[in-house]
Short mmCIF file of C-alpha atoms in Angstrom, two decimals:
data_model
loop_
_atom_site.label_atom_id
_atom_site.label_comp_id
_atom_site.label_asym_id
_atom_site.label_seq_id
_atom_site.Cartn_x
_atom_site.Cartn_y
_atom_site.Cartn_z
CA UNK E 1 59.19 109.13 100.19
CA UNK E 2 57.35 106.73 102.22
CA UNK E 3 55.25 104.25 99.85
CA UNK E 4 52.07 105.33 101.53
CA UNK E 5 52.44 109.03 101.02
CA UNK E 6 50.98 110.84 98.84
CA UNK E 7 52.54 112.52 95.73
CA UNK E 8 50.70 116.17 95.05
CA UNK E 9 51.85 117.92 91.60
CA UNK E 10 50.31 121.53 91.73
CA UNK E 11 49.89 121.70 88.03
CA UNK E 12 48.47 125.18 85.87
CA UNK E 13 44.83 125.01 86.71
CA UNK E 14 44.73 121.40 88.46
CA UNK E 15 45.85 119.42 91.25
CA UNK E 16 47.32 115.83 90.90
CA UNK E 17 47.53 113.71 93.23
CA UNK E 18 48.93 110.24 93.02
CA UNK E 19 49.13 107.23 95.45
CA UNK E 20 50.83 104.07 94.00
CA UNK E 21 48.56 103.20 91.04
CA UNK E 22 45.60 105.40 92.12
CA UNK E 23 45.60 108.93 90.23
CA UNK E 24 43.62 111.82 90.60
CA UNK E 25 43.25 114.65 88.93
CA UNK E 26 41.37 118.18 90.14
CA UNK E 27 40.46 120.56 87.56
CA UNK E 28 40.09 124.58 89.37
CA UNK E 29 38.11 125.89 86.20
CA UNK E 30 35.94 122.55 85.62
CA UNK E 31 34.83 122.46 89.44
CA UNK E 32 35.97 119.13 90.49
CA UNK E 33 37.74 115.85 89.92
CA UNK E 34 38.23 115.30 86.36
CA UNK E 35 39.86 111.99 86.20
CA UNK E 36 40.08 108.89 88.29
CA UNK E 37 42.73 106.55 87.00
CA UNK E 38 43.65 103.24 88.18
CA UNK E 39 45.73 100.83 86.98
CA UNK E 40 45.26 102.51 83.42
CA UNK E 41 41.39 102.29 83.48
CA UNK E 42 39.55 105.72 83.57
CA UNK E 43 36.16 105.72 85.87
CA UNK E 44 35.31 109.19 85.05
CA UNK E 45 33.94 110.71 81.98
CA UNK E 46 33.29 114.27 83.51
CA UNK E 47 33.54 115.99 86.87
CA UNK E 48 31.09 115.07 89.35
CA UNK E 49 28.15 117.46 89.64
CA UNK E 50 25.57 118.41 92.06
CA UNK E 51 22.45 116.41 91.48
CA UNK E 52 19.01 117.88 92.21
CA UNK E 53 16.82 116.56 89.22
CA UNK E 54 14.97 112.97 89.40
CA UNK E 55 12.66 112.39 85.87
CA UNK E 56 9.29 113.31 86.03
CA UNK E 57 7.20 110.55 87.13
CA UNK E 58 3.13 109.84 86.39
CA UNK E 59 2.47 111.21 89.97
CA UNK E 60 4.61 114.24 89.18
CA UNK E 61 2.58 115.02 85.96
CA UNK E 62 -0.49 114.59 87.46
CA UNK E 63 0.23 117.01 90.80
CA UNK E 64 1.97 119.37 88.76
CA UNK E 65 5.60 119.07 90.55
CA UNK E 66 7.85 119.24 87.95
CA UNK E 67 5.83 122.30 87.00
CA UNK E 68 6.22 123.97 90.77
CA UNK E 69 10.03 122.90 91.23
CA UNK E 70 11.17 123.63 87.61
CA UNK E 71 14.55 125.55 88.73
CA UNK E 72 15.99 122.40 89.78
CA UNK E 73 16.02 121.10 86.65
CA UNK E 74 17.78 124.18 85.10
CA UNK E 75 20.23 124.22 88.80
CA UNK E 76 20.99 120.31 87.79
CA UNK E 77 22.36 121.36 84.41
CA UNK E 78 24.21 124.66 84.84
CA UNK E 79 24.48 125.11 88.77
CA UNK E 80 28.50 126.23 88.67
CA UNK E 81 31.71 126.13 90.37
CA UNK E 82 32.39 129.98 91.85
CA UNK E 83 35.21 129.34 94.18
CA UNK E 84 37.82 126.18 95.60
CA UNK E 85 40.45 126.41 98.39
CA UNK E 86 42.66 123.49 99.29
CA UNK E 87 44.05 122.25 102.43
CA UNK E 88 47.30 120.07 102.88
CA UNK E 89 48.11 118.48 106.50
CA UNK E 90 45.77 120.38 107.82
CA UNK E 91 46.81 123.64 106.43
CA UNK E 92 44.90 125.55 103.97
CA UNK E 93 47.32 126.92 101.15
CA UNK E 94 47.15 130.52 98.78
CA UNK E 95 45.22 129.33 95.62
CA UNK E 96 47.59 126.80 93.73
CA UNK E 97 47.89 128.50 90.33
CA UNK E 98 50.34 130.60 88.72
CA UNK E 99 52.05 132.40 89.95
CA UNK E 100 51.75 130.66 93.20
CA UNK E 101 52.33 127.32 91.78
CA UNK E 102 55.39 127.91 90.55
CA UNK E 103 57.06 127.59 94.09
CA UNK E 104 56.73 123.60 94.07
CA UNK E 105 58.79 121.21 92.42
CA UNK E 106 57.52 117.47 91.44
CA UNK E 107 58.40 116.10 94.59
CA UNK E 108 55.92 117.04 97.10
CA UNK E 109 54.16 115.10 99.20
CA UNK E 110 51.43 114.67 102.06
CA UNK E 111 49.25 112.67 104.14
CA UNK E 112 45.87 114.21 103.37
CA UNK E 113 44.68 116.74 101.01
CA UNK E 114 40.98 118.41 100.69
CA UNK E 115 40.08 120.18 97.98
CA UNK E 116 36.42 121.84 98.65
CA UNK E 117 34.55 123.43 95.37
CA UNK E 118 31.91 126.04 96.03
CA UNK E 119 29.16 125.78 93.66
CA UNK E 120 26.32 128.36 93.19
CA UNK E 121 22.81 127.46 91.87
CA UNK E 122 20.90 129.56 89.15
CA UNK E 123 18.14 129.53 90.76
CA UNK E 124 15.96 132.61 92.06
CA UNK E 125 17.05 133.33 95.08
CA UNK E 126 20.34 131.68 94.44
CA UNK E 127 21.83 129.04 97.29
CA UNK E 128 25.10 127.02 97.32
CA UNK E 129 26.68 123.64 97.52
CA UNK E 130 29.94 122.60 98.54
CA UNK E 131 31.80 119.60 97.10
CA UNK E 132 34.60 118.54 99.15
CA UNK E 133 37.34 115.76 98.00
CA UNK E 134 39.73 114.49 100.78
CA UNK E 135 42.68 112.04 99.65
CA UNK E 136 44.85 110.24 102.17
CA UNK E 137 47.64 108.34 102.11
CA UNK E 138 46.91 105.10 100.65
CA UNK E 139 44.47 106.54 98.02
CA UNK E 140 41.33 106.56 99.89
CA UNK E 141 39.00 109.19 98.69
CA UNK E 142 36.23 110.97 100.61
CA UNK E 143 33.38 112.80 98.40
CA UNK E 144 31.04 115.13 100.49
CA UNK E 145 28.62 117.17 99.40
CA UNK E 146 26.18 119.73 101.36
CA UNK E 147 23.55 121.73 100.10
CA UNK E 148 22.36 124.87 101.91
CA UNK E 149 18.81 125.78 102.60
CA UNK E 150 17.10 128.79 101.01
CA UNK E 151 13.52 128.97 102.15
CA UNK E 152 12.32 131.08 99.16
CA UNK E 153 12.98 128.15 96.94
CA UNK E 154 10.61 125.28 95.82
CA UNK E 155 10.95 122.06 97.20
CA UNK E 156 13.63 119.58 95.83
CA UNK E 157 12.87 116.21 93.87
CA UNK E 158 16.49 115.14 94.97
CA UNK E 159 20.07 115.87 96.46
CA UNK E 160 23.00 114.33 95.51
CA UNK E 161 25.94 113.99 93.63
CA UNK E 162 26.27 113.03 89.86
CA UNK E 163 29.20 110.65 88.25
CA UNK E 164 29.32 109.76 84.94
CA UNK E 165 31.48 106.87 83.81
CA UNK E 166 33.07 106.14 80.25
CA UNK E 167 31.26 103.35 79.30
CA UNK E 168 28.57 101.24 80.72
CA UNK E 169 29.83 98.94 83.76
CA UNK E 170 28.87 94.80 83.47
CA UNK E 171 27.05 95.23 86.45
CA UNK E 172 26.93 95.82 90.45
CA UNK E 173 26.53 94.96 94.17
CA UNK E 174 25.22 96.61 96.77
CA UNK E 175 24.55 96.23 100.47
CA UNK E 176 21.03 97.23 101.04
CA UNK E 177 17.63 96.70 100.20
CA UNK E 178 16.51 94.68 97.05
CA UNK E 179 14.47 95.66 94.18
CA UNK E 180 13.77 99.49 93.32
CA UNK E 181 12.85 101.63 96.91
CA UNK E 182 11.98 105.14 97.53
CA UNK E 183 11.45 106.50 100.80
CA UNK E 184 7.97 105.86 100.20
CA UNK E 185 8.32 102.72 98.63
CA UNK E 186 10.63 100.39 100.23
CA UNK E 187 8.90 97.82 103.24
CA UNK E 188 8.74 95.23 100.71
CA UNK E 189 12.73 95.29 99.91
CA UNK E 190 14.87 92.59 101.15
CA UNK E 191 17.74 93.90 103.14
CA UNK E 192 21.08 92.08 102.50
CA UNK E 193 23.48 91.72 99.27
CA UNK E 194 22.58 92.14 95.76
CA UNK E 195 23.85 91.76 92.59
CA UNK E 196 22.37 93.34 89.57
CA UNK E 197 23.33 92.68 85.74
CA UNK E 198 24.24 95.34 83.06
CA UNK E 199 22.15 98.30 83.75
CA UNK E 200 18.80 97.75 83.83
CA UNK E 201 15.99 100.18 82.54
CA UNK E 202 12.50 99.70 83.46
CA UNK E 203 10.20 99.47 80.17
CA UNK E 204 8.25 102.58 81.07
CA UNK E 205 5.64 103.49 78.36
CA UNK E 206 6.93 106.95 78.91
CA UNK E 207 10.41 107.06 80.27
CA UNK E 208 10.61 108.52 83.47
CA UNK E 209 12.66 108.16 87.38
CA UNK E 210 13.59 104.55 87.84
CA UNK E 211 16.45 102.77 89.13
CA UNK E 212 16.59 103.76 92.87
CA UNK E 213 17.70 102.23 95.92
CA UNK E 214 17.86 103.48 99.18
CA UNK E 215 19.19 102.53 102.60
CA UNK E 216 22.49 101.41 101.23
CA UNK E 217 25.63 100.75 103.10
CA UNK E 218 27.80 99.93 99.83
CA UNK E 219 27.80 99.42 96.33
CA UNK E 220 30.26 98.07 93.80
CA UNK E 221 30.46 98.52 90.02
CA UNK E 222 32.06 96.46 88.04
CA UNK E 223 34.31 97.42 85.06
CA UNK E 224 34.33 95.23 81.71
CA UNK E 225 38.25 94.76 82.50
CA UNK E 226 37.56 93.30 86.11
CA UNK E 227 38.58 96.32 87.87
CA UNK E 228 35.86 97.61 90.54
CA UNK E 229 34.68 100.94 92.18
CA UNK E 230 32.92 100.91 95.24
CA UNK E 231 31.24 103.35 97.17
CA UNK E 232 30.82 103.18 100.97
CA UNK E 233 28.62 105.03 103.44
CA UNK E 234 30.38 107.24 105.71
CA UNK E 235 28.40 107.93 108.73
CA UNK E 236 24.78 107.39 106.87
CA UNK E 237 23.13 105.07 104.55
CA UNK E 238 23.26 106.99 101.26
CA UNK E 239 20.67 106.03 98.14
CA UNK E 240 21.75 105.50 94.36
CA UNK E 241 20.68 104.54 91.07
CA UNK E 242 23.19 103.60 88.54
CA UNK E 243 21.97 103.82 85.27
CA UNK E 244 22.92 104.09 81.14
CA UNK E 245 21.06 107.49 81.18
CA UNK E 246 20.92 110.80 83.06
CA UNK E 247 17.85 112.28 84.25
CA UNK E 248 17.68 114.65 81.60
CA UNK E 249 17.97 112.00 78.86
CA UNK E 250 15.15 110.57 80.60
CA UNK E 251 12.96 113.79 80.75
CA UNK E 252 13.77 114.29 77.23
CA UNK E 253 12.10 110.94 76.03
CA UNK E 254 8.81 110.69 75.58
CA UNK E 255 9.07 106.90 74.59
CA UNK E 256 11.25 104.05 75.06
CA UNK E 257 12.64 104.24 71.44
CA UNK E 258 14.09 107.86 71.75
CA UNK E 259 16.02 106.94 74.43
CA UNK E 260 19.86 107.66 72.96
CA UNK E 261 22.24 104.12 73.00
CA UNK E 262 23.97 103.37 76.35
CA UNK E 263 27.21 104.65 76.31
CA UNK E 264 27.87 105.63 79.60
CA UNK E 265 27.39 104.40 83.38
CA UNK E 266 25.81 107.52 85.25
CA UNK E 267 25.84 106.54 89.01
CA UNK E 268 24.65 109.29 91.41
CA UNK E 269 24.58 109.48 95.16
CA UNK E 270 21.79 110.99 96.97
CA UNK E 271 21.86 112.16 100.74
CA UNK E 272 17.99 113.06 99.93
CA UNK E 273 15.28 111.80 97.40
CA UNK E 274 11.65 112.70 97.19
CA UNK E 275 8.98 110.22 97.51
CA UNK E 276 7.42 108.80 94.68
CA UNK E 277 3.51 108.87 95.75
CA UNK E 278 0.48 106.96 93.95
CA UNK E 279 -2.44 107.45 95.72
CA UNK E 280 -3.39 108.59 92.48
CA UNK E 281 -2.03 110.00 89.37
CA UNK E 282 -4.24 113.17 88.68
CA UNK E 283 -3.38 115.18 91.66
CA UNK E 284 -2.37 113.68 94.85
CA UNK E 285 0.46 115.19 96.11
CA UNK E 286 3.25 113.02 98.31
CA UNK E 287 2.76 112.96 102.04
CA UNK E 288 4.46 115.88 103.75
CA UNK E 289 7.01 113.10 105.66
CA UNK E 290 8.54 112.21 101.62
CA UNK E 291 8.76 115.84 100.66
CA UNK E 292 12.09 117.70 100.98
CA UNK E 293 11.83 121.48 101.77
CA UNK E 294 14.14 123.76 100.43
CA UNK E 295 15.22 125.46 103.65
CA UNK E 296 16.65 122.26 105.26
CA UNK E 297 20.36 121.31 104.96
CA UNK E 298 21.00 118.13 102.69
CA UNK E 299 24.29 116.20 102.28
CA UNK E 300 25.49 112.86 101.21
CA UNK E 301 29.16 111.63 102.61
CA UNK E 302 30.99 108.59 100.67
CA UNK E 303 34.31 106.78 100.42
CA UNK E 304 35.61 105.59 97.15
CA UNK E 305 38.19 103.15 96.33
CA UNK E 306 39.27 100.81 93.40
CA UNK E 307 41.01 97.52 93.00
#
């Protein structure tokens, strides 16, 4: 076997891909990448899932946005993978589950493996999200998430992919705009490379949406072992947040002391984010240019590497 070839293991309900010290494990049942392990460091706590929600802000409360778009709160939690397909070296193969996977031995190799999961939202009406993972020889991973527009749904708070990691990282570095930025609040951001220690939480009296960085080229998170996970744009810049809490945890706390202890890193990469407004906090909506109509398609695509 060439050293840069991928080793592919067709398990029962899972697909393993190995490249040198990088190991991926995909779960068909759970609908995505269950494990990303490099040099004995595990980077995933849960399978990445489509993200539709950002925690309600004071402005959202004032204009009633979260109430009008509450379906996306449920979709953020309960969107489910309903199908998958696997393409190896450009050829779609029969679903590699028993008994089909019994014809493979442990010596299967490839230059490229792409596995795509189809998600269905629990909205009325439903719509579809595709999340694809493509691993190429050498072990580099590209993840693409695509939302397909549905005109009869409310406006979206955001669209992206949420990756939860087993422990808080020690900090992150990114190339983009300084500070916290949103589509309608970014012109004070300075372009460049910026270092952030830990996973800072903005001390709002009522926990709410925070920590967004738009117009990003790349972000690197640092593990306490010194290992680094880097996320790079593919074609378009992305937005991201790196926090110790999910949007639901922020949403559930009415005061800072109600937030749970910081146990995880929640990295969310976004292809689209609604503005936060700020004309006033008692009824004015976000300007139309910074809203996310449900009938449009949205996507985010990034490349992930670990060293």
